[in-house]
Amino acid sequence: MQKKIMDNIEVKALAKINIGLDVTGIRDDGYHEVRMIMQTVNLFDKVSVKKVPEDRVSMTTNLKFLTVGDDNLCIRAAKLLKDEFDIKEGVEISLEKHIPVAAGMAGGSTDGAAVLFAVNRLFNLGLSKKDLMTRGVRLGADVPYCVMRGTALAEGIGEVLTPLPPMIKCPVLIAKPGISVSTRQVYESLDACFDSVVHPDIDGLITDIKNNDLHSLCSHMGNVLEDVTIPMHPIIADIKQNMLNNGAVGAMMSGSGPTVFGFFEDNKTARVAKEALTKTGMVKQLYLTTLFNNKM
C-alpha cells in the first residue's frame, strides 16, 4: 500500500514545572548555570501545522496579545528546519493557547518544540528525538527538554539533560495569579543577592524520586528564585500557603514564577483545595491535572 502523505498535523505542547530549581553560578556571557528537576504536566496547548504551497511561514493564535512575528518561537522553529532542509513549501501554524503565559511553565518553549516535531513529521525529514533536541537548543535552553519531556535533571544553562525515573504519581494543582513576571528581571535581582540565597537539595530530590517517596520529596522541594520573586509579588506566598492549608503535601513556585503548583495525595483533597483557592479570588487561571511520564 502507498504511504499516505500528511498535509497537516496537530500536536499537544505540554507544560512543565520545576520540582527543584537551583542556580549554581553566573557565566561570563551573562547566562546562569543551573541544576533543576524538570517535570512535564498534562496541561497543554494545541499546535496545528499545515502544509501550504507558498514558500512562507504564518501563524494565528487564540490570544490577541501574543505576537506572531519572526521572534515567536513557533515561527523560528519552522524556519530553522525549512532553511536547513531547503524546504520550498510553506507552513501555517495555528496555536490554541491554554498554558499560562509568562508563568514559569515553558509555554513558549513547548510550542516551539511542538512545531519542530510537526515539521519533521510533515516533511518526512527523518530526524530523531535527539536530533530535534540538538536543534532545539538554538531556539532556547528549555526547548530540548520540551522535546524530550518526562522527568529529568537539567544542568548547564538547562540544555544538558539526564532522564530520571518517572515521577511519583499524584494530583497536581496549578495556579497562576493575574500578574506576569519578567524572567530577566528575576535573574538580575538574583545576581544582586546571589551569595545569600538558600540552595535546594537537588540530589535529595533525585533520591526521593527513585524511592517513590512523595512526603520526603515535598520536604526537599526548593526554588532559589522564590527568594527574589516572592518579595516582588507576595501573592505567590499567599497562594502557596492556601494550598498547604488545604491539604497539599508540598507547594512551590515554578520557574521564575508567578505560577504555583501543589502536590496532593488524592484527587478528593486536591478538588477541595481547588474550590477553596477559587473562592479567595487570588488566581486568574487554575487547573487540576496530573503528571506526564514518559515510559523508561
PDB file of C-alpha atoms in Angstrom:
ATOM      1  CA  MET A   1       0.000   0.000   0.000  1.00  0.00           C
ATOM      2  CA  GLN A   2       1.167   3.505  -0.758  1.00  0.00           C
ATOM      3  CA  LYS A   3       2.038   5.516   2.329  1.00  0.00           C
ATOM      4  CA  LYS A   4      -0.446   8.315   2.968  1.00  0.00           C
ATOM      5  CA  ILE A   5       1.149  11.730   2.782  1.00  0.00           C
ATOM      6  CA  MET A   6       0.092  14.082   5.595  1.00  0.00           C
ATOM      7  CA  ASP A   7      -0.600  17.718   4.885  1.00  0.00           C
ATOM      8  CA  ASN A   8      -1.468  18.751   8.444  1.00  0.00           C
ATOM      9  CA  ILE A   9      -0.788  17.576  11.987  1.00  0.00           C
ATOM     10  CA  GLU A  10      -1.938  18.583  15.485  1.00  0.00           C
ATOM     11  CA  VAL A  11       0.436  18.237  18.441  1.00  0.00           C
ATOM     12  CA  LYS A  12      -0.105  18.623  22.181  1.00  0.00           C
ATOM     13  CA  ALA A  13       2.506  21.005  23.566  1.00  0.00           C
ATOM     14  CA  LEU A  14       2.831  20.031  27.242  1.00  0.00           C
ATOM     15  CA  ALA A  15       3.738  22.439  30.042  1.00  0.00           C
ATOM     16  CA  LYS A  16       6.463  21.870  32.635  1.00  0.00           C
ATOM     17  CA  ILE A  17       7.013  22.603  36.292  1.00  0.00           C
ATOM     18  CA  ASN A  18      10.265  22.680  38.272  1.00  0.00           C
ATOM     19  CA  ILE A  19      10.265  20.331  41.254  1.00  0.00           C
ATOM     20  CA  GLY A  20      13.628  21.795  42.222  1.00  0.00           C
ATOM     21  CA  LEU A  21      15.496  24.782  40.816  1.00  0.00           C
ATOM     22  CA  ASP A  22      18.988  25.826  41.825  1.00  0.00           C
ATOM     23  CA  VAL A  23      21.272  28.422  40.260  1.00  0.00           C
ATOM     24  CA  THR A  24      24.871  27.392  40.824  1.00  0.00           C
ATOM     25  CA  GLY A  25      26.775  30.169  39.090  1.00  0.00           C
ATOM     26  CA  ILE A  26      26.807  33.127  36.742  1.00  0.00           C
ATOM     27  CA  ARG A  27      28.728  32.775  33.485  1.00  0.00           C
ATOM     28  CA  ASP A  28      30.816  35.457  31.832  1.00  0.00           C
ATOM     29  CA  ASP A  29      28.317  35.682  28.972  1.00  0.00           C
ATOM     30  CA  GLY A  30      25.520  36.545  31.394  1.00  0.00           C
ATOM     31  CA  TYR A  31      23.818  33.156  31.330  1.00  0.00           C
ATOM     32  CA  HIS A  32      23.254  31.265  34.575  1.00  0.00           C
ATOM     33  CA  GLU A  33      24.411  27.749  35.411  1.00  0.00           C
ATOM     34  CA  VAL A  34      21.501  25.748  36.820  1.00  0.00           C
ATOM     35  CA  ARG A  35      20.574  22.370  38.331  1.00  0.00           C
ATOM     36  CA  MET A  36      16.870  21.703  38.007  1.00  0.00           C
ATOM     37  CA  ILE A  37      14.430  18.821  38.218  1.00  0.00           C
ATOM     38  CA  MET A  38      12.045  19.300  35.313  1.00  0.00           C
ATOM     39  CA  GLN A  39       8.642  17.608  35.155  1.00  0.00           C
ATOM     40  CA  THR A  40       6.030  17.603  32.402  1.00  0.00           C
ATOM     41  CA  VAL A  41       2.368  18.017  33.361  1.00  0.00           C
ATOM     42  CA  ASN A  42      -0.794  17.162  31.426  1.00  0.00           C
ATOM     43  CA  LEU A  43      -1.670  20.777  30.739  1.00  0.00           C
ATOM     44  CA  PHE A  44      -1.140  21.639  27.097  1.00  0.00           C
ATOM     45  CA  ASP A  45      -1.510  23.989  24.167  1.00  0.00           C
ATOM     46  CA  LYS A  46      -2.766  22.636  20.842  1.00  0.00           C
ATOM     47  CA  VAL A  47      -0.398  23.343  17.949  1.00  0.00           C
ATOM     48  CA  SER A  48      -1.638  22.647  14.417  1.00  0.00           C
ATOM     49  CA  VAL A  49       0.771  22.817  11.482  1.00  0.00           C
ATOM     50  CA  LYS A  50      -0.446  22.680   7.880  1.00  0.00           C
ATOM     51  CA  LYS A  51       1.486  22.495   4.610  1.00  0.00           C
ATOM     52  CA  VAL A  52       0.839  25.264   2.084  1.00  0.00           C
ATOM     53  CA  PRO A  53       2.251  25.547  -1.457  1.00  0.00           C
ATOM     54  CA  GLU A  54       3.597  29.077  -0.952  1.00  0.00           C
ATOM     55  CA  ASP A  55       7.105  29.452   0.483  1.00  0.00           C
ATOM     56  CA  ARG A  56       6.125  31.199   3.718  1.00  0.00           C
ATOM     57  CA  VAL A  57       5.584  30.658   7.438  1.00  0.00           C
ATOM     58  CA  SER A  58       2.494  32.198   9.018  1.00  0.00           C
ATOM     59  CA  MET A  59       0.803  31.863  12.380  1.00  0.00           C
ATOM     60  CA  THR A  60      -2.501  32.555  14.129  1.00  0.00           C
ATOM     61  CA  THR A  61      -3.425  32.202  17.807  1.00  0.00           C
ATOM     62  CA  ASN A  62      -6.480  32.455  20.025  1.00  0.00           C
ATOM     63  CA  LEU A  63      -4.804  35.117  22.196  1.00  0.00           C
ATOM     64  CA  LYS A  64      -4.731  38.544  20.575  1.00  0.00           C
ATOM     65  CA  PHE A  65      -1.893  39.850  22.749  1.00  0.00           C
ATOM     66  CA  LEU A  66       0.594  37.179  21.618  1.00  0.00           C
ATOM     67  CA  THR A  67       3.000  38.330  18.933  1.00  0.00           C
ATOM     68  CA  VAL A  68       3.174  36.134  15.834  1.00  0.00           C
ATOM     69  CA  GLY A  69       6.166  37.770  14.159  1.00  0.00           C
ATOM     70  CA  ASP A  70       9.649  36.472  13.409  1.00  0.00           C
ATOM     71  CA  ASP A  71      10.606  36.459  17.106  1.00  0.00           C
ATOM     72  CA  ASN A  72       7.906  33.921  18.006  1.00  0.00           C
ATOM     73  CA  LEU A  73       9.459  30.537  18.834  1.00  0.00           C
ATOM     74  CA  CYS A  74       6.933  28.685  16.665  1.00  0.00           C
ATOM     75  CA  ILE A  75       7.883  30.782  13.633  1.00  0.00           C
ATOM     76  CA  ARG A  76      11.582  30.426  14.406  1.00  0.00           C
ATOM     77  CA  ALA A  77      11.283  26.636  14.808  1.00  0.00           C
ATOM     78  CA  ALA A  78       9.565  26.227  11.442  1.00  0.00           C
ATOM     79  CA  LYS A  79      12.075  28.477   9.676  1.00  0.00           C
ATOM     80  CA  LEU A  80      15.007  26.669  11.283  1.00  0.00           C
ATOM     81  CA  LEU A  81      14.029  23.359   9.667  1.00  0.00           C
ATOM     82  CA  LYS A  82      12.846  24.949   6.408  1.00  0.00           C
ATOM     83  CA  ASP A  83      16.194  26.675   5.967  1.00  0.00           C
ATOM     84  CA  GLU A  84      18.290  23.653   6.942  1.00  0.00           C
ATOM     85  CA  PHE A  85      16.477  21.245   4.620  1.00  0.00           C
ATOM     86  CA  ASP A  86      15.768  23.785   1.852  1.00  0.00           C
ATOM     87  CA  ILE A  87      12.015  23.170   2.048  1.00  0.00           C
ATOM     88  CA  LYS A  88      10.262  25.199  -0.646  1.00  0.00           C
ATOM     89  CA  GLU A  89       6.730  24.644   0.636  1.00  0.00           C
ATOM     90  CA  GLY A  90       5.420  26.724   3.479  1.00  0.00           C
ATOM     91  CA  VAL A  91       3.505  26.094   6.700  1.00  0.00           C
ATOM     92  CA  GLU A  92       0.591  27.671   8.505  1.00  0.00           C
ATOM     93  CA  ILE A  93       0.725  27.354  12.294  1.00  0.00           C
ATOM     94  CA  SER A  94      -2.363  27.589  14.481  1.00  0.00           C
ATOM     95  CA  LEU A  95      -1.827  27.884  18.240  1.00  0.00           C
ATOM     96  CA  GLU A  96      -4.636  27.271  20.727  1.00  0.00           C
ATOM     97  CA  LYS A  97      -3.131  28.559  23.958  1.00  0.00           C
ATOM     98  CA  HIS A  98      -4.075  27.167  27.389  1.00  0.00           C
ATOM     99  CA  ILE A  99      -0.761  27.155  29.288  1.00  0.00           C
ATOM    100  CA  PRO A 100      -0.473  30.384  31.296  1.00  0.00           C
ATOM    101  CA  VAL A 101       1.711  32.984  29.545  1.00  0.00           C
ATOM    102  CA  ALA A 102       4.875  34.385  31.201  1.00  0.00           C
ATOM    103  CA  ALA A 103       4.275  31.974  34.054  1.00  0.00           C
ATOM    104  CA  GLY A 104       7.405  29.828  34.516  1.00  0.00           C
ATOM    105  CA  MET A 105       5.888  26.836  32.693  1.00  0.00           C
ATOM    106  CA  ALA A 106       7.900  26.908  29.422  1.00  0.00           C
ATOM    107  CA  GLY A 107       4.783  27.722  27.393  1.00  0.00           C
ATOM    108  CA  GLY A 108       6.659  29.345  24.518  1.00  0.00           C
ATOM    109  CA  SER A 109       9.412  26.727  24.517  1.00  0.00           C
ATOM    110  CA  THR A 110       6.991  23.801  24.396  1.00  0.00           C
ATOM    111  CA  ASP A 111       5.106  25.395  21.496  1.00  0.00           C
ATOM    112  CA  GLY A 112       8.398  25.752  19.592  1.00  0.00           C
ATOM    113  CA  ALA A 113       9.251  22.119  20.372  1.00  0.00           C
ATOM    114  CA  ALA A 114       5.848  21.033  19.059  1.00  0.00           C
ATOM    115  CA  VAL A 115       6.475  22.845  15.761  1.00  0.00           C
ATOM    116  CA  LEU A 116       9.866  21.116  15.390  1.00  0.00           C
ATOM    117  CA  PHE A 117       8.138  17.762  15.871  1.00  0.00           C
ATOM    118  CA  ALA A 118       5.319  18.617  13.458  1.00  0.00           C
ATOM    119  CA  VAL A 119       7.519  19.932  10.642  1.00  0.00           C
ATOM    120  CA  ASN A 120       9.782  16.902  10.974  1.00  0.00           C
ATOM    121  CA  ARG A 121       6.769  14.604  10.534  1.00  0.00           C
ATOM    122  CA  LEU A 122       5.021  16.605   7.808  1.00  0.00           C
ATOM    123  CA  PHE A 123       8.056  16.762   5.548  1.00  0.00           C
ATOM    124  CA  ASN A 124       9.462  13.310   6.441  1.00  0.00           C
ATOM    125  CA  LEU A 125      12.803  14.764   7.497  1.00  0.00           C
ATOM    126  CA  GLY A 126      13.735  11.633   9.452  1.00  0.00           C
ATOM    127  CA  LEU A 127      15.080  13.474  12.489  1.00  0.00           C
ATOM    128  CA  SER A 128      15.224  11.530  15.758  1.00  0.00           C
ATOM    129  CA  LYS A 129      14.175  12.977  19.109  1.00  0.00           C
ATOM    130  CA  LYS A 130      17.863  13.558  19.879  1.00  0.00           C
ATOM    131  CA  ASP A 131      18.268  15.369  16.545  1.00  0.00           C
ATOM    132  CA  LEU A 132      15.345  17.655  17.371  1.00  0.00           C
ATOM    133  CA  MET A 133      16.748  18.341  20.849  1.00  0.00           C
ATOM    134  CA  THR A 134      20.104  19.339  19.322  1.00  0.00           C
ATOM    135  CA  ARG A 135      18.368  21.830  17.059  1.00  0.00           C
ATOM    136  CA  GLY A 136      16.055  22.990  19.828  1.00  0.00           C
ATOM    137  CA  VAL A 137      18.862  24.477  21.909  1.00  0.00           C
ATOM    138  CA  ARG A 138      19.365  27.036  19.128  1.00  0.00           C
ATOM    139  CA  LEU A 139      15.868  28.305  19.910  1.00  0.00           C
ATOM    140  CA  GLY A 140      16.141  28.366  23.704  1.00  0.00           C
ATOM    141  CA  ALA A 141      17.535  26.496  26.711  1.00  0.00           C
ATOM    142  CA  ASP A 142      14.164  24.913  27.635  1.00  0.00           C
ATOM    143  CA  VAL A 143      13.304  23.684  24.125  1.00  0.00           C
ATOM    144  CA  PRO A 144      15.390  20.453  24.228  1.00  0.00           C
ATOM    145  CA  TYR A 145      13.638  19.424  27.441  1.00  0.00           C
ATOM    146  CA  CYS A 146      10.233  20.200  25.918  1.00  0.00           C
ATOM    147  CA  VAL A 147      11.118  17.844  23.051  1.00  0.00           C
ATOM    148  CA  MET A 148      12.232  15.116  25.490  1.00  0.00           C
ATOM    149  CA  ARG A 149       9.554  15.551  28.214  1.00  0.00           C
ATOM    150  CA  GLY A 150       9.042  13.433  31.336  1.00  0.00           C
ATOM    151  CA  THR A 151      11.207  13.703  34.464  1.00  0.00           C
ATOM    152  CA  ALA A 152      14.766  14.969  34.015  1.00  0.00           C
ATOM    153  CA  LEU A 153      17.748  16.642  35.636  1.00  0.00           C
ATOM    154  CA  ALA A 154      18.677  19.770  33.689  1.00  0.00           C
ATOM    155  CA  GLU A 155      22.157  21.272  34.024  1.00  0.00           C
ATOM    156  CA  GLY A 156      24.360  23.742  32.153  1.00  0.00           C
ATOM    157  CA  ILE A 157      22.023  26.566  31.127  1.00  0.00           C
ATOM    158  CA  GLY A 158      19.217  23.996  31.126  1.00  0.00           C
ATOM    159  CA  GLU A 159      20.171  22.160  27.952  1.00  0.00           C
ATOM    160  CA  VAL A 160      22.241  19.314  29.497  1.00  0.00           C
ATOM    161  CA  LEU A 161      19.573  16.732  30.269  1.00  0.00           C
ATOM    162  CA  THR A 162      19.686  13.452  32.184  1.00  0.00           C
ATOM    163  CA  PRO A 163      16.473  11.361  32.212  1.00  0.00           C
ATOM    164  CA  LEU A 164      15.268  10.328  35.665  1.00  0.00           C
ATOM    165  CA  PRO A 165      12.852   7.572  36.736  1.00  0.00           C
ATOM    166  CA  PRO A 166       9.175   8.557  36.372  1.00  0.00           C
ATOM    167  CA  MET A 167       7.939  10.976  38.994  1.00  0.00           C
ATOM    168  CA  ILE A 168       5.674   9.793  41.812  1.00  0.00           C
ATOM    169  CA  LYS A 169       2.055   9.682  40.605  1.00  0.00           C
ATOM    170  CA  CYS A 170      -0.082  12.313  42.310  1.00  0.00           C
ATOM    171  CA  PRO A 171      -2.612  15.033  41.505  1.00  0.00           C
ATOM    172  CA  VAL A 172      -1.147  18.488  40.900  1.00  0.00           C
ATOM    173  CA  LEU A 173      -2.948  21.798  41.306  1.00  0.00           C
ATOM    174  CA  ILE A 174      -1.596  24.642  39.172  1.00  0.00           C
ATOM    175  CA  ALA A 175      -2.467  28.254  39.983  1.00  0.00           C
ATOM    176  CA  LYS A 176      -1.455  31.496  38.273  1.00  0.00           C
ATOM    177  CA  PRO A 177      -2.364  34.873  39.757  1.00  0.00           C
ATOM    178  CA  GLY A 178      -3.296  37.736  37.465  1.00  0.00           C
ATOM    179  CA  ILE A 179       0.272  39.006  37.165  1.00  0.00           C
ATOM    180  CA  SER A 180       3.200  38.255  34.877  1.00  0.00           C
ATOM    181  CA  VAL A 181       6.871  38.048  35.792  1.00  0.00           C
ATOM    182  CA  SER A 182       9.907  39.119  33.781  1.00  0.00           C
ATOM    183  CA  THR A 183      12.417  36.260  33.831  1.00  0.00           C
ATOM    184  CA  ARG A 184      15.217  38.701  33.044  1.00  0.00           C
ATOM    185  CA  GLN A 185      14.283  40.934  35.991  1.00  0.00           C
ATOM    186  CA  VAL A 186      14.153  37.936  38.341  1.00  0.00           C
ATOM    187  CA  TYR A 187      17.632  36.734  37.365  1.00  0.00           C
ATOM    188  CA  GLU A 188      19.068  40.260  37.575  1.00  0.00           C
ATOM    189  CA  SER A 189      17.664  40.558  41.095  1.00  0.00           C
ATOM    190  CA  LEU A 190      19.117  37.144  41.954  1.00  0.00           C
ATOM    191  CA  ASP A 191      22.570  38.301  40.818  1.00  0.00           C
ATOM    192  CA  ALA A 192      22.446  41.136  43.340  1.00  0.00           C
ATOM    193  CA  CYS A 193      21.865  38.769  46.299  1.00  0.00           C
ATOM    194  CA  PHE A 194      23.371  35.536  44.977  1.00  0.00           C
ATOM    195  CA  ASP A 195      25.722  34.956  47.920  1.00  0.00           C
ATOM    196  CA  SER A 196      22.880  34.924  50.459  1.00  0.00           C
ATOM    197  CA  VAL A 197      20.278  32.674  48.799  1.00  0.00           C
ATOM    198  CA  VAL A 198      19.355  29.224  50.140  1.00  0.00           C
ATOM    199  CA  HIS A 199      20.136  26.454  47.656  1.00  0.00           C
ATOM    200  CA  PRO A 200      17.737  23.478  47.411  1.00  0.00           C
ATOM    201  CA  ASP A 201      18.846  19.855  47.785  1.00  0.00           C
ATOM    202  CA  ILE A 202      18.621  18.653  44.176  1.00  0.00           C
ATOM    203  CA  ASP A 203      20.389  15.361  44.915  1.00  0.00           C
ATOM    204  CA  GLY A 204      17.932  14.697  47.731  1.00  0.00           C
ATOM    205  CA  LEU A 205      15.055  15.205  45.309  1.00  0.00           C
ATOM    206  CA  ILE A 206      16.561  12.695  42.876  1.00  0.00           C
ATOM    207  CA  THR A 207      16.800  10.136  45.696  1.00  0.00           C
ATOM    208  CA  ASP A 208      13.170  10.796  46.672  1.00  0.00           C
ATOM    209  CA  ILE A 209      12.008  10.247  43.085  1.00  0.00           C
ATOM    210  CA  LYS A 210      13.923   6.971  42.917  1.00  0.00           C
ATOM    211  CA  ASN A 211      12.403   5.918  46.271  1.00  0.00           C
ATOM    212  CA  ASN A 212       8.886   6.977  45.196  1.00  0.00           C
ATOM    213  CA  ASP A 213       8.558   8.997  48.436  1.00  0.00           C
ATOM    214  CA  LEU A 214       6.193  11.949  47.980  1.00  0.00           C
ATOM    215  CA  HIS A 215       6.439  13.302  51.539  1.00  0.00           C
ATOM    216  CA  SER A 216      10.239  13.314  51.534  1.00  0.00           C
ATOM    217  CA  LEU A 217      10.280  14.884  48.063  1.00  0.00           C
ATOM    218  CA  CYS A 218       7.994  17.700  49.193  1.00  0.00           C
ATOM    219  CA  SER A 219      10.265  18.343  52.178  1.00  0.00           C
ATOM    220  CA  HIS A 220      13.228  18.744  49.816  1.00  0.00           C
ATOM    221  CA  MET A 221      11.481  20.861  47.151  1.00  0.00           C
ATOM    222  CA  GLY A 222      13.022  24.268  46.656  1.00  0.00           C
ATOM    223  CA  ASN A 223      13.314  27.059  44.119  1.00  0.00           C
ATOM    224  CA  VAL A 224      16.123  29.539  44.601  1.00  0.00           C
ATOM    225  CA  LEU A 225      14.211  32.113  42.529  1.00  0.00           C
ATOM    226  CA  GLU A 226      11.480  32.338  45.159  1.00  0.00           C
ATOM    227  CA  ASP A 227      13.935  34.414  47.205  1.00  0.00           C
ATOM    228  CA  VAL A 228      13.605  37.255  44.707  1.00  0.00           C
ATOM    229  CA  THR A 229      10.221  36.741  43.022  1.00  0.00           C
ATOM    230  CA  ILE A 230       8.102  36.434  46.190  1.00  0.00           C
ATOM    231  CA  PRO A 231       9.274  39.778  47.669  1.00  0.00           C
ATOM    232  CA  MET A 232       8.228  41.378  44.357  1.00  0.00           C
ATOM    233  CA  HIS A 233       4.881  39.551  44.362  1.00  0.00           C
ATOM    234  CA  PRO A 234       3.820  38.410  47.882  1.00  0.00           C
ATOM    235  CA  ILE A 235       0.626  36.887  46.472  1.00  0.00           C
ATOM    236  CA  ILE A 236       2.760  33.910  45.413  1.00  0.00           C
ATOM    237  CA  ALA A 237       3.446  33.078  49.060  1.00  0.00           C
ATOM    238  CA  ASP A 238      -0.250  33.528  49.868  1.00  0.00           C
ATOM    239  CA  ILE A 239      -1.245  31.006  47.183  1.00  0.00           C
ATOM    240  CA  LYS A 240       1.359  28.520  48.424  1.00  0.00           C
ATOM    241  CA  GLN A 241       0.086  28.831  51.981  1.00  0.00           C
ATOM    242  CA  ASN A 242      -3.516  28.420  50.873  1.00  0.00           C
ATOM    243  CA  MET A 243      -2.662  25.152  49.113  1.00  0.00           C
ATOM    244  CA  LEU A 244      -0.771  23.871  52.170  1.00  0.00           C
ATOM    245  CA  ASN A 245      -3.625  24.864  54.487  1.00  0.00           C
ATOM    246  CA  ASN A 246      -5.976  22.845  52.300  1.00  0.00           C
ATOM    247  CA  GLY A 247      -4.088  19.585  52.189  1.00  0.00           C
ATOM    248  CA  ALA A 248      -1.177  19.962  49.777  1.00  0.00           C
ATOM    249  CA  VAL A 249       1.772  17.775  50.760  1.00  0.00           C
ATOM    250  CA  GLY A 250       4.019  20.409  49.205  1.00  0.00           C
ATOM    251  CA  ALA A 251       3.646  23.630  47.207  1.00  0.00           C
ATOM    252  CA  MET A 252       6.194  25.732  45.310  1.00  0.00           C
ATOM    253  CA  MET A 253       6.629  28.376  42.642  1.00  0.00           C
ATOM    254  CA  SER A 254       7.563  27.044  39.202  1.00  0.00           C
ATOM    255  CA  GLY A 255      10.455  28.581  37.279  1.00  0.00           C
ATOM    256  CA  SER A 256      10.721  32.337  37.693  1.00  0.00           C
ATOM    257  CA  GLY A 257       7.020  32.460  38.565  1.00  0.00           C
ATOM    258  CA  PRO A 258       4.399  33.513  39.256  1.00  0.00           C
ATOM    259  CA  THR A 259       2.704  30.093  38.809  1.00  0.00           C
ATOM    260  CA  VAL A 260       2.409  27.962  41.955  1.00  0.00           C
ATOM    261  CA  PHE A 261       1.840  24.212  41.973  1.00  0.00           C
ATOM    262  CA  GLY A 262       0.829  21.878  44.773  1.00  0.00           C
ATOM    263  CA  PHE A 263       1.151  18.102  45.093  1.00  0.00           C
ATOM    264  CA  PHE A 264      -1.661  16.145  46.751  1.00  0.00           C
ATOM    265  CA  GLU A 265      -2.063  12.570  47.957  1.00  0.00           C
ATOM    266  CA  ASP A 266      -5.508  12.077  46.405  1.00  0.00           C
ATOM    267  CA  ASN A 267      -7.953  13.684  43.983  1.00  0.00           C
ATOM    268  CA  LYS A 268     -10.617  14.393  46.615  1.00  0.00           C
ATOM    269  CA  THR A 269      -8.271  16.571  48.673  1.00  0.00           C
ATOM    270  CA  ALA A 270      -6.993  18.298  45.536  1.00  0.00           C
ATOM    271  CA  ARG A 271     -10.542  19.126  44.396  1.00  0.00           C
ATOM    272  CA  VAL A 272     -11.384  20.602  47.809  1.00  0.00           C
ATOM    273  CA  ALA A 273      -8.204  22.706  47.672  1.00  0.00           C
ATOM    274  CA  LYS A 274      -9.079  23.910  44.183  1.00  0.00           C
ATOM    275  CA  GLU A 275     -12.500  25.035  45.358  1.00  0.00           C
ATOM    276  CA  ALA A 276     -11.022  26.797  48.380  1.00  0.00           C
ATOM    277  CA  LEU A 277      -8.435  28.616  46.268  1.00  0.00           C
ATOM    278  CA  THR A 278     -11.086  29.648  43.744  1.00  0.00           C
ATOM    279  CA  LYS A 279     -13.084  31.345  46.491  1.00  0.00           C
ATOM    280  CA  THR A 280     -10.130  33.532  47.504  1.00  0.00           C
ATOM    281  CA  GLY A 281     -10.081  35.362  44.167  1.00  0.00           C
ATOM    282  CA  MET A 282      -6.261  35.284  44.204  1.00  0.00           C
ATOM    283  CA  VAL A 283      -5.825  33.338  40.969  1.00  0.00           C
ATOM    284  CA  LYS A 284      -6.704  34.023  37.360  1.00  0.00           C
ATOM    285  CA  GLN A 285      -6.005  30.540  35.983  1.00  0.00           C
ATOM    286  CA  LEU A 286      -6.430  27.351  37.990  1.00  0.00           C
ATOM    287  CA  TYR A 287      -6.028  23.772  36.765  1.00  0.00           C
ATOM    288  CA  LEU A 288      -6.207  20.385  38.460  1.00  0.00           C
ATOM    289  CA  THR A 289      -4.213  17.926  36.410  1.00  0.00           C
ATOM    290  CA  THR A 290      -1.732  15.047  36.579  1.00  0.00           C
ATOM    291  CA  LEU A 291       1.940  14.469  35.914  1.00  0.00           C
ATOM    292  CA  PHE A 292       3.078  13.229  32.496  1.00  0.00           C
ATOM    293  CA  ASN A 293       5.637  10.432  32.495  1.00  0.00           C
ATOM    294  CA  ASN A 294       7.495   9.051  29.517  1.00  0.00           C
ATOM    295  CA  LYS A 295       7.924   5.311  29.680  1.00  0.00           C
ATOM    296  CA  MET A 296      11.501   4.441  30.603  1.00  0.00           C
TER     297      MET A 296
END
